[in-house]
CSV table of C-alpha atoms and ligand atoms in Angstrom, one decimal:
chain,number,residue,atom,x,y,z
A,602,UNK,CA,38.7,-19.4,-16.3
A,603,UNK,CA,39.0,-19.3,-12.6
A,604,UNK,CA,39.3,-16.3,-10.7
A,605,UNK,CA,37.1,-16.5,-7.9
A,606,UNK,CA,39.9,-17.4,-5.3
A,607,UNK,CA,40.9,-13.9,-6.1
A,608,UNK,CA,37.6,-12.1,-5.6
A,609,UNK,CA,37.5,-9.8,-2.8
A,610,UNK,CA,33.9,-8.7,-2.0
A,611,UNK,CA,33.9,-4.9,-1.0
A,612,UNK,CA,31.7,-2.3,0.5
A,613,UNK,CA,27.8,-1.7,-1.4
A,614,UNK,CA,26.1,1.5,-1.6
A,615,UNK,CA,23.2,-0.3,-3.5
A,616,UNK,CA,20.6,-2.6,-2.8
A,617,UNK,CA,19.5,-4.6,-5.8
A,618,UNK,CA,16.0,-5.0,-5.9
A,619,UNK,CA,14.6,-8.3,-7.1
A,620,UNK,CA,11.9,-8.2,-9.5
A,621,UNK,CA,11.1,-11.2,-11.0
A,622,UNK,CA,13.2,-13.5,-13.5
A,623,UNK,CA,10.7,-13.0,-16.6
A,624,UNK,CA,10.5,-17.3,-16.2
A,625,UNK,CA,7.5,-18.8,-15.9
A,626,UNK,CA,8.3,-22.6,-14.2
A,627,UNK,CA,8.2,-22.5,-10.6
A,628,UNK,CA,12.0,-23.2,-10.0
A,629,UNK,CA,12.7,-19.9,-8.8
A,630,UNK,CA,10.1,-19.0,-7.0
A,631,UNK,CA,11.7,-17.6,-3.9
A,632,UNK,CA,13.5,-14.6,-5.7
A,633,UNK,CA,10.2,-13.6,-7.7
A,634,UNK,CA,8.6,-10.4,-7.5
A,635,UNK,CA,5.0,-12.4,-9.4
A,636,UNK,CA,4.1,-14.7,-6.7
A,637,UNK,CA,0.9,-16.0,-8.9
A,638,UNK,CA,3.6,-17.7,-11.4
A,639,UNK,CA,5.9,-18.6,-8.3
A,640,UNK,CA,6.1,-20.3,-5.2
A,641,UNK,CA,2.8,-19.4,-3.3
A,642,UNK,CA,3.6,-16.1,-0.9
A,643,UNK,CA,7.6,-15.5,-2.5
A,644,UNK,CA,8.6,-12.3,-1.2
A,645,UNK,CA,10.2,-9.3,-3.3
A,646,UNK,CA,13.8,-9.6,-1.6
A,647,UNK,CA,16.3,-7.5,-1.5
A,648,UNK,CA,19.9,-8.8,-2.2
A,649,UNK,CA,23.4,-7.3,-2.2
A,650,UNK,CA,25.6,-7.6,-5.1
A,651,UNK,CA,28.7,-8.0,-3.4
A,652,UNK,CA,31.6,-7.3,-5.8
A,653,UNK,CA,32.2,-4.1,-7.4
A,654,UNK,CA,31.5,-1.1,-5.2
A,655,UNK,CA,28.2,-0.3,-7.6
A,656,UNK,CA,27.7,3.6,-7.5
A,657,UNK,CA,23.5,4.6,-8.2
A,658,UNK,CA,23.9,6.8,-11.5
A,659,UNK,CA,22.5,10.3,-11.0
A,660,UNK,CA,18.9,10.4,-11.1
A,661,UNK,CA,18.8,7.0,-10.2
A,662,UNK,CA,15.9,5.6,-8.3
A,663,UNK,CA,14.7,2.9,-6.5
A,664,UNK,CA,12.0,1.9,-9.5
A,665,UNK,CA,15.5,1.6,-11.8
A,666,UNK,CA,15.5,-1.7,-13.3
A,667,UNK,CA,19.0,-3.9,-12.3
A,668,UNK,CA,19.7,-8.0,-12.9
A,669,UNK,CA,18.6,-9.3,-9.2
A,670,UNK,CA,21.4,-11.0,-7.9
A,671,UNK,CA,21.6,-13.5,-5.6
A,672,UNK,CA,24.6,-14.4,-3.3
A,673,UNK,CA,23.5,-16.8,-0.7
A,674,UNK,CA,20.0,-18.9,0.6
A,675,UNK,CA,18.9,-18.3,3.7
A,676,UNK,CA,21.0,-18.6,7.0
A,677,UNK,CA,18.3,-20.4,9.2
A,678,UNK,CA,18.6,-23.8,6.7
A,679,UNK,CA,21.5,-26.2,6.8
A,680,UNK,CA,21.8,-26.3,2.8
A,681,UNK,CA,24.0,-25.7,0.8
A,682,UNK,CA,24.3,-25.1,-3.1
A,683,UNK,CA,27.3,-26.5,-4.9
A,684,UNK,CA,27.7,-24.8,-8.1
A,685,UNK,CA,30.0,-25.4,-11.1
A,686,UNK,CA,31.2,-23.1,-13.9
A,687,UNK,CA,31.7,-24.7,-17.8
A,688,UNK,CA,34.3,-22.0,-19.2
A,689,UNK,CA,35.3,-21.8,-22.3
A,690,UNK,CA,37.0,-18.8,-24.0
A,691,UNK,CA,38.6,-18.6,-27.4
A,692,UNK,CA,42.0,-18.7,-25.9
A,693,UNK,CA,40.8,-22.2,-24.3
A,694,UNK,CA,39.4,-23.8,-27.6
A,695,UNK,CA,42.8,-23.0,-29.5
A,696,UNK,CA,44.4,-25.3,-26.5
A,697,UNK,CA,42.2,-27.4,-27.3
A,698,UNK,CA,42.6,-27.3,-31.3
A,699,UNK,CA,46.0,-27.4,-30.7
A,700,UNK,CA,46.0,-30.7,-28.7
A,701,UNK,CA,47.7,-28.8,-25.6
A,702,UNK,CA,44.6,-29.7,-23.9
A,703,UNK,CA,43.0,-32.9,-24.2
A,704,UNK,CA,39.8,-31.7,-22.7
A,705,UNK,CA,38.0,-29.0,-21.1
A,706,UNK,CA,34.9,-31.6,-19.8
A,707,UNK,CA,36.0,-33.1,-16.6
A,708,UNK,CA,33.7,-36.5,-16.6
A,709,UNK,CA,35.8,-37.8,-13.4
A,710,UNK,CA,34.2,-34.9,-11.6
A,711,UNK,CA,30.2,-35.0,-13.3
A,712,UNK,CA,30.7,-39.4,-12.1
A,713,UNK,CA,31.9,-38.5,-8.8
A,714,UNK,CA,28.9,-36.5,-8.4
A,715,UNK,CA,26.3,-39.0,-9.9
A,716,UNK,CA,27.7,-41.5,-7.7
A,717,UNK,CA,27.2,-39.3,-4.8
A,718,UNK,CA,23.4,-38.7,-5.8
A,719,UNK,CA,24.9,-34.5,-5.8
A,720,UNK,CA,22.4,-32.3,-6.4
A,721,UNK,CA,24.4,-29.5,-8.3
A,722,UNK,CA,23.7,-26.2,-10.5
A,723,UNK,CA,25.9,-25.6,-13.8
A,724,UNK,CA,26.4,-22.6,-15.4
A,725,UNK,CA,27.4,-23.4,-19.0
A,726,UNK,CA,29.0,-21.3,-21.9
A,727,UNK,CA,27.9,-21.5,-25.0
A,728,UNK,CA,31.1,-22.0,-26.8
A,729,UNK,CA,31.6,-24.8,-24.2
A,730,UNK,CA,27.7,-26.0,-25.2
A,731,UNK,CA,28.9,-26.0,-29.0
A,732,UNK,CA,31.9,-27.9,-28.1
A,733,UNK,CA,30.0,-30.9,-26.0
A,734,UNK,CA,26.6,-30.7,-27.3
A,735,UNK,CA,25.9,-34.6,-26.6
A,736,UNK,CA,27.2,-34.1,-22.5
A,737,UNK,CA,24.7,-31.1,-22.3
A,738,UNK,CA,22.3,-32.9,-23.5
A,739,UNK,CA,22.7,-35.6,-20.8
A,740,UNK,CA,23.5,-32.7,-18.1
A,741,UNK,CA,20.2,-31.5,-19.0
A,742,UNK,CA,18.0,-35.1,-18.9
A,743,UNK,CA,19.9,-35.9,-15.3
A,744,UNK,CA,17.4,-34.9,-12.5
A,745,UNK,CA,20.2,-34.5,-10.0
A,746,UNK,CA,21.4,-31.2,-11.8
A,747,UNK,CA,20.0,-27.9,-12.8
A,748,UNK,CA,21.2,-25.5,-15.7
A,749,UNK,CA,22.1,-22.2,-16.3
A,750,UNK,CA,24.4,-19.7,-18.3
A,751,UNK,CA,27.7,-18.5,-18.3
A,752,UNK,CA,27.7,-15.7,-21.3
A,753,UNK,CA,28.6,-17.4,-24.7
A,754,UNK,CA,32.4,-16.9,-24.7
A,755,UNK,CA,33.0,-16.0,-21.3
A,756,UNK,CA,34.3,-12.3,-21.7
A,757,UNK,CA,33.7,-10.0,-18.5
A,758,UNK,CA,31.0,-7.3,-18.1
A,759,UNK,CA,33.3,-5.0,-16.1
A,760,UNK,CA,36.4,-3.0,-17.7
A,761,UNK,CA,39.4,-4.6,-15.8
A,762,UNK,CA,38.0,-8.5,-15.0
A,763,UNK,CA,41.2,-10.2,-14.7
A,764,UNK,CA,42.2,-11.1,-18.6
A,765,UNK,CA,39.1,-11.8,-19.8
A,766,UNK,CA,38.3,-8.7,-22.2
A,767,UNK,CA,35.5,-6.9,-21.6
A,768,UNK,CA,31.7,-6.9,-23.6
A,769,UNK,CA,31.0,-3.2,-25.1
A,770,UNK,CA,27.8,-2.2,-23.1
A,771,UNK,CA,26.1,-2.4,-26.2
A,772,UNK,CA,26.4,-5.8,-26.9
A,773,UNK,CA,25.9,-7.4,-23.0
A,774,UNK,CA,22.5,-7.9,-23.3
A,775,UNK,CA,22.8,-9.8,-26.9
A,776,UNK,CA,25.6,-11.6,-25.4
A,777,UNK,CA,23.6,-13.0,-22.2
A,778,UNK,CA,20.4,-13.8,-24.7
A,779,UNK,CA,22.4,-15.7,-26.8
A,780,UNK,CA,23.7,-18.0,-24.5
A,781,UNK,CA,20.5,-18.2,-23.0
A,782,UNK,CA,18.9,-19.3,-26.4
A,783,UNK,CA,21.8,-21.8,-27.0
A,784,UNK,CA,20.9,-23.6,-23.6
A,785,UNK,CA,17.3,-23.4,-24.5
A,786,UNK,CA,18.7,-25.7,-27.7
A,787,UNK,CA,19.8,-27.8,-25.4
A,788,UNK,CA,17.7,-28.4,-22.0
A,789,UNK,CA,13.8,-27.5,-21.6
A,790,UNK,CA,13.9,-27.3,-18.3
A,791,UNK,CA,16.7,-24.8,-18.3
A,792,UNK,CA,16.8,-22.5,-15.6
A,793,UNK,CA,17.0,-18.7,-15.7
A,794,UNK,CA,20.1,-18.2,-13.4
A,795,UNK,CA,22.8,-16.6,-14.7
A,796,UNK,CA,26.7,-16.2,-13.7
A,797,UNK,CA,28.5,-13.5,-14.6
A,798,UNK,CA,32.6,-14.6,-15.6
A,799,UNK,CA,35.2,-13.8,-12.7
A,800,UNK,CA,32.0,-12.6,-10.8
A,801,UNK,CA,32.6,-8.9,-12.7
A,802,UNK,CA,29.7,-7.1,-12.8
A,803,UNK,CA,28.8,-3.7,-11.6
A,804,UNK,CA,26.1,-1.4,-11.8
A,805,UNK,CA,26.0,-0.8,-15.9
A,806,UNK,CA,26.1,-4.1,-16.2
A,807,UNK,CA,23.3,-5.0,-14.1
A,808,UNK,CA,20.9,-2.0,-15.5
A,809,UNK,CA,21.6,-3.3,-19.2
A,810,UNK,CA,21.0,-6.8,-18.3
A,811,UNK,CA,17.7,-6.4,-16.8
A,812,UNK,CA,15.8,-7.4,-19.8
A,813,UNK,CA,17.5,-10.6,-19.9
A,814,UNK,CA,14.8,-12.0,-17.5
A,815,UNK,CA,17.5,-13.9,-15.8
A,816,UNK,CA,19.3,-13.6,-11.9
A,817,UNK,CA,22.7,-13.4,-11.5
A,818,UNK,CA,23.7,-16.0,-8.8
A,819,UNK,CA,27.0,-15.0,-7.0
A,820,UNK,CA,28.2,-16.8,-4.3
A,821,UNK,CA,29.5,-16.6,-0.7
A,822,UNK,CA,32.3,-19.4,-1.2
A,823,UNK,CA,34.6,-19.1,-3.9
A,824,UNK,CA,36.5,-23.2,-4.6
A,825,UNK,CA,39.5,-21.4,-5.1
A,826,UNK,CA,39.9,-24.9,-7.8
A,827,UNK,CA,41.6,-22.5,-10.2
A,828,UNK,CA,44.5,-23.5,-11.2
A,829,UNK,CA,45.1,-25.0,-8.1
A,830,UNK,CA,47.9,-27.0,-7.1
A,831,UNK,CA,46.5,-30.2,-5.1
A,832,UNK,CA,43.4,-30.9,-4.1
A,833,UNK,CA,43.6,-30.0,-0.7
A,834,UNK,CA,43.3,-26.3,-0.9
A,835,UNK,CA,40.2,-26.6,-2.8
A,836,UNK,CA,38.9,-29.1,0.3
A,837,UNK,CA,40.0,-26.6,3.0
A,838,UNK,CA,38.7,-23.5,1.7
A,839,UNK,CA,35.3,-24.7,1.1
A,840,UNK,CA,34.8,-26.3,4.2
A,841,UNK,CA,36.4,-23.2,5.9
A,842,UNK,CA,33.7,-20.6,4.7
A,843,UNK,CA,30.8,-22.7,4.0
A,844,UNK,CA,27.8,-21.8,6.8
A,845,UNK,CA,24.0,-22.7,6.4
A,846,UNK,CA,22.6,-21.3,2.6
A,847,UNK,CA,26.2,-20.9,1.0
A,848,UNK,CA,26.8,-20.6,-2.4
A,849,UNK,CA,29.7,-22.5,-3.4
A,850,UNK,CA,31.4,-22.0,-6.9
A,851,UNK,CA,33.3,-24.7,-8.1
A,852,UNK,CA,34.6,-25.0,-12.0
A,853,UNK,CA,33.4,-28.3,-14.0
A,854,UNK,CA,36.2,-27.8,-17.0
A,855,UNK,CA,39.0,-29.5,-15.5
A,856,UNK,CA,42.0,-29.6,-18.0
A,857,UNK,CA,44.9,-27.0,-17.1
A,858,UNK,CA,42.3,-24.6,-15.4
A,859,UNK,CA,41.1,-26.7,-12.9
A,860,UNK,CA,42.6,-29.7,-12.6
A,861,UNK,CA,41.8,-30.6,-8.7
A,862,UNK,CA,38.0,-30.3,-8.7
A,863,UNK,CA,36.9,-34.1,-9.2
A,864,UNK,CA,39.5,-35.0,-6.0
A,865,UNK,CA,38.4,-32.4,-4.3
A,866,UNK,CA,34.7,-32.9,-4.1
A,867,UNK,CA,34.4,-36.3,-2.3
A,868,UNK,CA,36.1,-34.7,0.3
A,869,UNK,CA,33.8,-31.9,0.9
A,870,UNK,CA,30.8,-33.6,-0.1
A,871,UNK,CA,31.3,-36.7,2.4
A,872,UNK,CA,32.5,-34.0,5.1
A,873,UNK,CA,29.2,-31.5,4.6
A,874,UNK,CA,26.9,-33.9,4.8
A,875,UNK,CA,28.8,-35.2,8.0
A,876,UNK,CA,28.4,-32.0,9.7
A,877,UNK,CA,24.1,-31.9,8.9
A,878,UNK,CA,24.4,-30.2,5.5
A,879,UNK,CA,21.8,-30.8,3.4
A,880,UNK,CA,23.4,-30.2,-0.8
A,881,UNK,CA,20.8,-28.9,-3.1
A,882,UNK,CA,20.3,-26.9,-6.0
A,883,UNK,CA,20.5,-23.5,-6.4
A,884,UNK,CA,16.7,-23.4,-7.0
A,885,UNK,CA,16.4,-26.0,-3.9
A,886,UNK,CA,18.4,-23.2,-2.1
A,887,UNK,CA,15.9,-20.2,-2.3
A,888,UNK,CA,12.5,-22.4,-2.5
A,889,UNK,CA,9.9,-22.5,0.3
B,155,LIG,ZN1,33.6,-18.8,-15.5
C-alpha cells in the first residue's frame, strides 16, 4: 500500500555507514565499500536514513554492521530517479480473489512509460511476482527498467507502520532473502536494492538486515499516488519537491490503491525533462 504521502522524515542521531551490497555486477558501484568489483574509485559514503529517529544501541560502534541506505543521488547532477513500488499484501490478493479488484498490475502506466523511453527502477513483492510471473518476466528483459525487492508480502519492519503488521525480528532477514531469491527466479540482472514498505525501518531493522547484501533505497519525494483522488496532486507534489538527484517513489499497482499514477506520469515526465532533467535509474543515479 501507499503511505509515503504520509511520511514525515525526522531528526537522525545516526549515520549509516555503507559497506558494500554483497553484489558482484557493476550496477551499484557508487554505494560500494569494494571498489575492485565496482565502479573504479567508488567511495565508502555515508548516508542518512531519514525516517525513524534510529537510536545507536549501547555499545554500539561505528564498525556495527546496518543495511546502507540510500535516500537521494548527488545534488550537483540534474537526474532524477523515478521509482515505482509493486505491493501486494494478503488483504490485496483476497480483493483480488474476490473480484473487488480487477487488477493490481497497472499496464496503462508500464506503456506510458515505454512509450516515453522512461528509464525506471521497480521494487517488486514477491506475492505480487507469484501473482504476474509472465509481466516480471518482461519487466526484467526491458532494458529501460531496473529491478529490485519489496519484502515478499509487504508487512513492515517497524512496530507501528501504518496497517501493515509488523515482521518478528527473527524472521526479517528470511523475509528480505526470500523475496530476493523469488526475483532472482525471475530477472538475472536483478539488482540488489531494496525498499522497505511504508519506508518503516529503524535501527533493528537495519542491523538484522545487513546480511541481506542489499541497500535500502529511500527516497526524497514521496508521489503521494496513494489513494489519491485525481491525478493532479500526484503531478504537483512531485514537481514541487523534486531538485537535482531526487528519488521519487511512485506505486506501479494501480487498482483501488493507486489509481492516478499512469495519468499522472506524462505530466511530470514531459514537465522534468522540460526543466533539464535528465530520468534515470536508480543505479544511473549513484554511478560515476
Ligand atoms: Zn510498498
Amino acid at each position: 500500500m501507499a503511505y509515503w504521502g504520509k511520511r514525515v522524515a525526522v531528526g537522525l542521531l545516526v549515520l549509516v555507514t555503507v559497506v558494500g551490497c554483497g553484489d558482484t555486477k557493476p550496477t551499484a558501484g557508487v554505494v560500494s565499500g569494494t571498489p575492485q568489483t565496482r565502479a573504479p574509485g567508488g567511495p565508502i559514503r555515508t548516508v542518512r536514513p531519514t525516517l525513524a529517529p534510529v537510536r545507536a544501541r549501547p555499545g554500539a560502534s561505528a564498525n556495527v554492521k546496518l543495511m546502507p541506505v540510500l535516500d537521494h543521488g548527488p545534488r550537483d547532477r540534474k537526474q532524477v530517479a523515478l521509482t515505482f513500488d509493486a505491493d501486494l499484501t494478503a488483504l490485496m490478493r483476497r480483493r483480488l480473489v474476490s473480484g473487488k479488484v480487477r487488477s493490481y498490475y497497472n499496464k496503462p502506466l508500464i506503456d506510458e512509460l515505454q512509450a516515453m523511453h522512461v528509464p525506471a527502477t521497480m521494487f517488486l513483492t514477491g506475492m505480487w511476482m507469484e501473482q504476474y510471473p509472465d509481466v516480471t518476466r518482461q519487466l526484467a528483459k526491458d532494458p529501460l527498467f531496473e529491478l529490485g525487492t519489496h519484502t515478499h508480502d509487504h508487512r513492515g519492519f517497524t512496530k507501528h507502520c501504518y496497517t501493515l503488521g509488523t515482521v518478528p525480528k527473527q524472521d526479517m532477514l528470511a523475509d528480505v532473502r526470500r523475496a530476493i531469491v523469488e526475483l532472482d527466479q525471475f530477472d538475472p540482472h536483478a539488482t540488489r536494492w531494496f525498499r522497505f514498505p511504508g519506508g518503516c525501518y529503524d535501527a533493528t531493522a537495519l542491523h538484522e538486515l545487513a546480511p541481506a547484501g542489499v541497500t535500502a533505497v529511500g527516497l526524497d519525494v514521496p508521489g503521494a499516488d496513494g489513494f489519491a483522488k485525481s491525478p493532479q496532486p500526484v503531478i504537483k507534489q512531485v514537481l514541487d519537491h523534486v531538485q537535482n538527484g531526487s528519488i521519487v517513489v511512485l506505486h506501479m499497482h494501480g487498482g483501488d490503491n493507486a489509481p492516478y499514477t499512469a495519468q499522472a506520469v506524462g505530466p511530470i515526465v514531459r514537465e522534468l525533462r522540460a526543466r533539464g532533467y535528465k530520468l534515470v535509474t536508480v543505479t544511473q543515479l549513484v554511478s560515476k
